[in-house]
C-alpha cells in the first residue's frame, strides 16, 4: 500500500512538471513579440504627465519651438508647412539630415540611455525608461485597451466608419494565424544574408484601430528583426490623434502627424523624407504580411536598385476578414480610361512559369499601395507628384515614370501580403472623388503619355473639363532624367495595349450656321440642331473608323430599321444600329438600310432617319473641325 502511494505521488510530481513545462512552452510559442514596448516612454505619455504634474510651463519646455520661446512660429524655407509631431530617435534622423529640421517649430525628441530629451534642457526634456527586458519582465502594449478605446458604440453599423466590418476586425487578435498562400517551392528558397534593412512607411486617416495594429504586428512578427529598422506611421490628420500616438509605445514604431489633411502622396513623401533606411517599403494601413514576405522583395532591390517590386496581393474579406490567397499568374494593367485592372498572364507566359513559379513577373502597372523601392532611386526619380490630391492616379504616374526613366516594375510571387478590399472609400474627397481622380489622372497623362493622351480623353471626354494645374516641374524632371517616350512604353512594356481605332473629332454643320446638338440630353435622349458656337460641348462629336457617331460614351442609334425612325443617344455597344456612312454630297446614311439623318422634324421629335434624298437640304451635313 505504501509503495503504491509513493508511486502515485511520484507520478503526480512528474505530471505536474510536464504540465508546467507544457504551459511555459505554449506561452513562449504564442508570445506576440511585436507588442513589446520600446525602452523609452512616448511623447504622449510625457505630454500627459507634464500637463498633470508640472503644468503648462513644463509642457511648453518639452515642446519649445526650435528657434525661440514658447509660441514662436516656425518659419523660413526649412519649414515643410505642417505641424508635425515626430516620435523617434534623432540619432536616426541625423543620418538623413533631419536632425535640427524645424517641423513647424517643433523640436524632435532624442532618445538616450536615460530617457528622451530635446535640446531645450530642463527636467521637462526627460522621460522615464520602461523595463528593458534584460533581467526583468518584458512589458507589452495593451492591445485590448487600445482596441476598446476605438470600439463601435452600441447599435452602431459596423460598416459605417471604414466601409468594412469593423466588428469582425475588432474580434480578431493582432497576431492571428493566416494561411501560408505561397507556392511550396517558395518555402524552400534561401535568400542572401546581406539584405538591407528597410523603413516601413504606413499612412492612414481614421483607420480602424484593430486593422492598423494588425498591420504593424504582421510586419514585426513576420519579418526578421534585423531587417526592420523602423515603422514610420504617418497620421494624415485623423480625427483622434491618439489612434497613432498610442502606437508609438511599440518598439520600432515612430509617428508623424499632419496638422491638416494632405492626402496619400504628400503623406508618403513626408514619411519617406523622415525614414533613415536606404530602402523604403510602402504599405497600406489595412494589410497583413504573410510568412517571409520581406526577404524576396529586399533581395530583388539589393541586386538592382532600379527595380520597384511588389508582393502578390491576397484578399482579406471586408465582411468576415477571411484571408484568401490570390492567383500568382496576374499582373497589373489598364485600359485607355486609365483605370487600374488585374489581368492574367498570357498562356505562353504561364507555360514558361510552370517550371519555376517563383520567378519575378514584369508588370506594366502596380496597384500602388504596397511596394519596395531603393530610397536614393526614389529621390532621383522625383518621389511623387506632390500636386496630386488625396488619392488616385499616383500608381499610374509612378508606373509610367519608373518604366520610361530606366527602371522596372516587378511582382514577386514568393512575397504575399493580404489587403482589405472595399467597395467604396470611407472618407470624403474635397471637390468629389471623381473630380480628384480625374485631376490626378490628367496630370499623369499630360506629363507621360505624349500624343497618346488623346486616347484617354476619347475614352473619358469629361476629364477634359477638369483643371489639372501646373506641370512644368514634372515636365522638367522628365527632360532631366532623359525619359523615353510613351510609344517606347507601349512597344516594349505593354504591347498588349492596342491603340483604339482612329476617330476624327469635330462638329456636324447644316446650312453653315446650325450644328448637330445633344440638346443636353443623355442616354435614350433625342438630338437636334442648334446655332453653332464652335466651342465643342454638346456639339462635339467623334466619327470613328467603324462609323459610330459618338458624344462622350454615347452613340447615335437608329431605334428601328425603318423610315421615320427616331435617332437617339444610347451607350456605344458596337451594334448594327449605331453604324453610319458619310456619303459624297453630305448625306449621313445608315450603313444597313437606305435612311439618312434628317432634321426636318427636329422641333417636334428631334433628328430622325428618313428615306435618303440628295435634294433635301435637311439631309445635307458637313463634318469638320471647329471653326
CSV table of C-alpha atoms in Angstrom, one decimal, residues 12-312:
chain,number,residue,atom,x,y,z
A,12,UNK,CA,1.8,13.1,-9.8
A,13,UNK,CA,5.0,15.1,-9.4
A,14,UNK,CA,6.2,14.1,-12.8
A,15,UNK,CA,2.8,15.0,-14.3
A,16,UNK,CA,3.0,18.5,-12.6
A,17,UNK,CA,6.4,19.1,-14.0
A,18,UNK,CA,5.3,18.1,-17.5
A,19,UNK,CA,2.2,20.3,-17.3
A,20,UNK,CA,4.3,23.3,-16.1
A,21,UNK,CA,6.8,22.8,-18.9
A,22,UNK,CA,4.0,22.4,-21.4
A,23,UNK,CA,2.3,25.7,-20.4
A,24,UNK,CA,5.6,27.5,-20.3
A,25,UNK,CA,6.4,26.3,-23.8
A,26,UNK,CA,3.0,27.2,-25.0
A,27,UNK,CA,3.4,30.7,-23.6
A,28,UNK,CA,6.7,31.2,-25.3
A,29,UNK,CA,5.2,30.0,-28.6
A,30,UNK,CA,2.4,32.5,-28.6
A,31,UNK,CA,4.4,35.5,-27.4
A,32,UNK,CA,3.4,38.5,-29.5
A,33,UNK,CA,6.9,40.0,-29.8
A,34,UNK,CA,5.6,42.8,-32.0
A,35,UNK,CA,3.8,44.3,-29.0
A,36,UNK,CA,7.0,44.7,-26.9
A,37,UNK,CA,7.2,48.3,-25.5
A,38,UNK,CA,10.1,50.5,-26.5
A,39,UNK,CA,12.6,51.3,-23.9
A,40,UNK,CA,11.6,54.9,-23.9
A,41,UNK,CA,8.2,56.2,-23.0
A,42,UNK,CA,6.3,58.1,-25.7
A,43,UNK,CA,5.8,61.8,-26.1
A,44,UNK,CA,2.1,61.2,-25.5
A,45,UNK,CA,2.9,59.9,-22.0
A,46,UNK,CA,5.2,62.8,-21.3
A,47,UNK,CA,2.6,65.3,-22.5
A,48,UNK,CA,0.1,63.8,-20.2
A,49,UNK,CA,2.5,63.7,-17.2
A,50,UNK,CA,3.6,67.3,-17.8
A,51,UNK,CA,0.0,68.5,-18.1
A,52,UNK,CA,-1.0,66.9,-14.7
A,53,UNK,CA,2.2,67.5,-12.7
A,54,UNK,CA,4.2,70.4,-13.8
A,55,UNK,CA,1.5,72.4,-15.6
A,56,UNK,CA,1.7,74.3,-18.9
A,57,UNK,CA,5.2,75.6,-18.3
A,58,UNK,CA,6.7,72.1,-18.3
A,59,UNK,CA,4.8,71.2,-21.4
A,60,UNK,CA,6.0,74.3,-23.1
A,61,UNK,CA,9.6,73.5,-22.3
A,62,UNK,CA,9.2,70.0,-23.7
A,63,UNK,CA,7.7,71.2,-27.0
A,64,UNK,CA,9.5,74.5,-27.3
A,65,UNK,CA,9.9,75.8,-30.8
A,66,UNK,CA,13.3,75.3,-32.4
A,67,UNK,CA,14.1,78.9,-32.8
A,68,UNK,CA,12.8,80.7,-29.8
A,69,UNK,CA,10.4,80.8,-26.9
A,70,UNK,CA,7.1,79.2,-26.4
A,71,UNK,CA,4.6,80.2,-29.2
A,72,UNK,CA,7.3,81.3,-31.7
A,73,UNK,CA,6.0,80.3,-35.1
A,74,UNK,CA,8.1,78.1,-37.4
A,75,UNK,CA,9.2,80.0,-40.4
A,76,UNK,CA,11.5,80.0,-43.4
A,77,UNK,CA,12.1,77.7,-46.2
A,78,UNK,CA,13.1,74.8,-43.9
A,79,UNK,CA,9.5,74.6,-42.7
A,80,UNK,CA,7.7,71.8,-44.5
A,81,UNK,CA,4.4,73.5,-43.9
A,82,UNK,CA,2.7,71.5,-41.3
A,83,UNK,CA,2.5,70.9,-37.5
A,84,UNK,CA,4.3,67.6,-37.4
A,85,UNK,CA,4.9,65.5,-34.3
A,86,UNK,CA,7.9,63.2,-34.7
A,87,UNK,CA,8.4,60.5,-32.2
A,88,UNK,CA,11.6,58.5,-32.5
A,89,UNK,CA,15.4,58.8,-32.4
A,90,UNK,CA,17.1,61.9,-33.5
A,91,UNK,CA,20.2,59.8,-33.8
A,92,UNK,CA,18.4,58.1,-36.6
A,93,UNK,CA,17.3,61.4,-38.1
A,94,UNK,CA,20.8,62.7,-38.2
A,95,UNK,CA,21.7,60.0,-40.8
A,96,UNK,CA,19.1,61.5,-43.1
A,97,UNK,CA,19.9,65.2,-42.4
A,98,UNK,CA,16.6,65.5,-40.5
A,99,UNK,CA,18.2,66.5,-37.1
A,100,UNK,CA,17.6,70.1,-36.4
A,101,UNK,CA,14.9,70.5,-39.1
A,102,UNK,CA,12.0,72.5,-37.7
A,103,UNK,CA,8.7,70.8,-38.3
A,104,UNK,CA,6.7,73.9,-38.0
A,105,UNK,CA,8.8,74.8,-35.0
A,106,UNK,CA,8.6,71.6,-33.0
A,107,UNK,CA,11.8,70.1,-31.9
A,108,UNK,CA,12.2,66.3,-32.4
A,109,UNK,CA,12.9,64.3,-29.2
A,110,UNK,CA,16.2,62.5,-28.8
A,111,UNK,CA,16.3,59.1,-27.2
A,112,UNK,CA,19.2,58.5,-24.8
A,113,UNK,CA,20.1,55.6,-22.5
A,114,UNK,CA,18.4,57.6,-19.7
A,115,UNK,CA,15.3,58.7,-21.5
A,116,UNK,CA,14.2,61.2,-24.1
A,117,UNK,CA,15.5,64.7,-24.3
A,118,UNK,CA,15.0,67.7,-26.5
A,119,UNK,CA,17.5,70.5,-27.0
A,120,UNK,CA,15.6,72.8,-24.7
A,121,UNK,CA,17.1,71.5,-21.5
A,122,UNK,CA,15.5,71.3,-18.1
A,123,UNK,CA,13.6,68.4,-16.4
A,124,UNK,CA,10.8,68.6,-19.0
A,125,UNK,CA,13.2,67.1,-21.5
A,126,UNK,CA,13.4,63.7,-19.9
A,127,UNK,CA,11.1,60.7,-20.0
A,128,UNK,CA,11.1,57.6,-17.7
A,129,UNK,CA,12.6,54.4,-19.1
A,130,UNK,CA,10.4,51.3,-19.3
A,131,UNK,CA,11.9,47.9,-18.3
A,132,UNK,CA,14.5,46.8,-20.9
A,133,UNK,CA,13.8,43.1,-20.7
A,134,UNK,CA,17.4,42.3,-19.6
A,135,UNK,CA,16.9,40.5,-16.3
A,136,UNK,CA,13.4,42.0,-15.8
A,137,UNK,CA,10.0,41.1,-17.2
A,138,UNK,CA,9.3,42.4,-20.6
A,139,UNK,CA,6.3,44.8,-20.8
A,140,UNK,CA,3.8,44.6,-23.7
A,141,UNK,CA,1.5,47.0,-25.4
A,142,UNK,CA,-2.1,47.0,-24.0
A,143,UNK,CA,-3.8,45.6,-27.2
A,144,UNK,CA,-7.2,45.1,-25.6
A,145,UNK,CA,-7.3,48.6,-24.1
A,146,UNK,CA,-6.2,50.2,-27.4
A,147,UNK,CA,-8.9,48.4,-29.4
A,148,UNK,CA,-11.6,49.0,-26.8
A,149,UNK,CA,-11.0,52.8,-26.9
A,150,UNK,CA,-11.9,52.8,-30.6
A,151,UNK,CA,-14.7,50.2,-30.5
A,152,UNK,CA,-18.1,50.6,-32.0
A,153,UNK,CA,-20.9,52.2,-30.0
A,154,UNK,CA,-23.9,50.1,-29.0
A,155,UNK,CA,-26.1,49.7,-32.1
A,156,UNK,CA,-23.6,51.3,-34.5
A,157,UNK,CA,-23.4,50.0,-38.0
A,158,UNK,CA,-20.1,48.1,-38.2
A,159,UNK,CA,-19.6,49.2,-41.8
A,160,UNK,CA,-20.2,52.9,-41.3
A,161,UNK,CA,-16.8,54.1,-40.2
A,162,UNK,CA,-14.5,52.2,-42.5
A,163,UNK,CA,-16.7,50.6,-45.2
A,164,UNK,CA,-15.7,47.2,-43.9
A,165,UNK,CA,-16.9,45.1,-40.9
A,166,UNK,CA,-15.1,46.7,-38.0
A,167,UNK,CA,-16.9,44.4,-35.6
A,168,UNK,CA,-15.3,41.4,-37.3
A,169,UNK,CA,-11.9,43.0,-37.3
A,170,UNK,CA,-12.1,44.0,-33.7
A,171,UNK,CA,-12.8,40.4,-32.7
A,172,UNK,CA,-9.6,39.1,-34.1
A,173,UNK,CA,-6.2,39.2,-32.3
A,174,UNK,CA,-3.5,41.3,-33.8
A,175,UNK,CA,-1.3,38.2,-34.3
A,176,UNK,CA,-3.9,35.8,-35.7
A,177,UNK,CA,-2.9,32.9,-37.8
A,178,UNK,CA,-3.3,33.2,-41.5
A,179,UNK,CA,-2.7,30.6,-44.2
A,180,UNK,CA,0.6,30.5,-45.9
A,181,UNK,CA,-0.5,31.1,-49.5
A,182,UNK,CA,2.9,30.8,-51.2
A,183,UNK,CA,3.7,28.2,-53.8
A,184,UNK,CA,5.5,25.2,-52.0
A,185,UNK,CA,8.7,26.0,-54.0
A,186,UNK,CA,8.9,29.4,-52.3
A,187,UNK,CA,9.2,27.7,-48.9
A,188,UNK,CA,12.5,26.1,-49.8
A,189,UNK,CA,14.1,29.2,-51.2
A,190,UNK,CA,17.2,30.6,-49.5
A,191,UNK,CA,17.9,34.3,-49.5
A,192,UNK,CA,21.2,36.1,-49.4
A,193,UNK,CA,22.5,37.2,-46.0
A,194,UNK,CA,23.5,40.7,-46.9
A,195,UNK,CA,20.0,42.0,-47.4
A,196,UNK,CA,19.5,45.7,-46.5
A,197,UNK,CA,17.3,46.8,-43.6
A,198,UNK,CA,14.2,48.8,-44.5
A,199,UNK,CA,12.0,51.6,-43.2
A,200,UNK,CA,8.3,50.7,-43.5
A,201,UNK,CA,6.1,53.7,-44.2
A,202,UNK,CA,2.3,53.4,-43.4
A,203,UNK,CA,0.0,56.3,-44.0
A,204,UNK,CA,-3.5,56.4,-42.5
A,205,UNK,CA,-6.5,58.5,-42.0
A,206,UNK,CA,-9.2,57.5,-39.5
A,207,UNK,CA,-8.2,53.8,-39.8
A,208,UNK,CA,-9.9,51.3,-37.6
A,209,UNK,CA,-7.5,50.7,-34.7
A,210,UNK,CA,-7.7,46.9,-35.0
A,211,UNK,CA,-6.7,46.8,-38.7
A,212,UNK,CA,-3.9,49.4,-38.1
A,213,UNK,CA,-2.5,47.5,-35.2
A,214,UNK,CA,-2.7,44.2,-37.1
A,215,UNK,CA,-0.8,45.7,-40.0
A,216,UNK,CA,2.0,46.7,-37.6
A,217,UNK,CA,2.1,43.4,-35.8
A,218,UNK,CA,2.2,41.4,-39.0
A,219,UNK,CA,5.2,43.5,-40.2
A,220,UNK,CA,7.1,43.0,-37.0
A,221,UNK,CA,6.2,39.3,-36.3
A,222,UNK,CA,6.7,38.0,-39.8
A,223,UNK,CA,9.9,39.8,-40.7
A,224,UNK,CA,13.4,39.1,-39.4
A,225,UNK,CA,14.0,41.6,-36.6
A,226,UNK,CA,17.3,42.9,-38.1
A,227,UNK,CA,15.6,43.8,-41.4
A,228,UNK,CA,13.0,46.2,-39.9
A,229,UNK,CA,14.8,49.4,-39.0
A,230,UNK,CA,11.6,51.2,-38.2
A,231,UNK,CA,7.9,51.6,-38.9
A,232,UNK,CA,7.1,55.2,-39.8
A,233,UNK,CA,3.4,55.9,-39.2
A,234,UNK,CA,2.1,59.0,-41.0
A,235,UNK,CA,-1.2,60.1,-39.5
A,236,UNK,CA,-2.9,62.2,-42.1
A,237,UNK,CA,-4.9,64.3,-39.7
A,238,UNK,CA,-7.1,61.6,-38.2
A,239,UNK,CA,-10.0,62.8,-36.0
A,240,UNK,CA,-8.4,61.2,-33.0
A,241,UNK,CA,-4.6,61.8,-32.7
A,242,UNK,CA,-4.3,59.0,-30.1
A,243,UNK,CA,-5.0,56.4,-32.8
A,244,UNK,CA,-1.4,56.9,-33.9
A,245,UNK,CA,0.3,58.3,-30.9
A,246,UNK,CA,-0.5,55.4,-28.7
A,247,UNK,CA,1.2,53.1,-31.1
A,248,UNK,CA,4.5,55.0,-30.6
A,249,UNK,CA,4.8,53.0,-27.4
A,250,UNK,CA,5.6,49.9,-29.5
A,251,UNK,CA,9.3,49.2,-30.2
A,252,UNK,CA,10.5,50.4,-33.6
A,253,UNK,CA,7.3,52.5,-34.3
A,254,UNK,CA,7.6,56.2,-35.0
A,255,UNK,CA,4.7,58.6,-35.6
A,256,UNK,CA,4.3,61.7,-37.8
A,257,UNK,CA,1.1,63.6,-37.6
A,258,UNK,CA,0.0,66.2,-40.2
A,259,UNK,CA,-1.8,69.3,-38.9
A,260,UNK,CA,-4.1,69.2,-41.9
A,261,UNK,CA,-5.3,66.7,-44.5
A,262,UNK,CA,-2.5,66.2,-47.0
A,263,UNK,CA,-3.6,63.0,-48.9
A,264,UNK,CA,-1.7,59.9,-49.7
A,265,UNK,CA,1.0,61.3,-51.9
A,266,UNK,CA,2.2,64.1,-49.7
A,267,UNK,CA,1.9,62.0,-46.6
A,268,UNK,CA,4.0,59.2,-48.1
A,269,UNK,CA,6.7,61.7,-49.2
A,270,UNK,CA,6.8,63.1,-45.7
A,271,UNK,CA,7.3,59.6,-44.3
A,272,UNK,CA,10.0,58.8,-46.9
A,273,UNK,CA,11.9,62.0,-46.0
A,274,UNK,CA,11.9,61.1,-42.4
A,275,UNK,CA,12.9,57.4,-43.0
A,276,UNK,CA,16.5,56.5,-42.1
A,277,UNK,CA,17.0,53.3,-44.0
A,278,UNK,CA,18.3,53.0,-47.5
A,279,UNK,CA,15.3,51.0,-48.7
A,280,UNK,CA,11.7,52.1,-48.4
A,281,UNK,CA,8.7,49.8,-48.0
A,282,UNK,CA,5.3,51.4,-48.6
A,283,UNK,CA,2.2,49.6,-47.1
A,284,UNK,CA,-1.4,50.4,-46.7
A,285,UNK,CA,-2.9,50.6,-43.2
A,286,UNK,CA,-5.2,47.6,-43.6
A,287,UNK,CA,-2.9,44.7,-44.6
A,288,UNK,CA,-1.5,41.6,-43.1
A,289,UNK,CA,2.0,40.5,-44.2
A,290,UNK,CA,2.5,36.7,-44.7
A,291,UNK,CA,5.4,34.4,-44.0
A,292,UNK,CA,8.8,35.5,-45.4
A,293,UNK,CA,7.1,38.4,-47.3
A,294,UNK,CA,10.0,40.8,-46.9
A,295,UNK,CA,13.1,38.8,-47.9
A,296,UNK,CA,12.3,38.2,-51.6
A,297,UNK,CA,11.4,41.9,-52.1
A,298,UNK,CA,14.6,43.1,-50.5
A,299,UNK,CA,16.7,40.7,-52.5
A,300,UNK,CA,15.5,41.9,-55.8
A,301,UNK,CA,16.2,45.6,-54.8
A,302,UNK,CA,19.6,44.6,-53.4
A,303,UNK,CA,20.5,43.0,-56.7
A,304,UNK,CA,19.3,46.0,-58.8
A,305,UNK,CA,18.3,49.3,-57.1
A,306,UNK,CA,16.3,50.4,-60.1
A,307,UNK,CA,13.8,47.7,-59.5
A,308,UNK,CA,10.5,48.6,-57.9
A,309,UNK,CA,9.0,45.4,-56.5
A,310,UNK,CA,5.6,44.4,-55.2
A,311,UNK,CA,4.1,41.4,-53.4
A,312,UNK,CA,1.3,39.3,-54.6
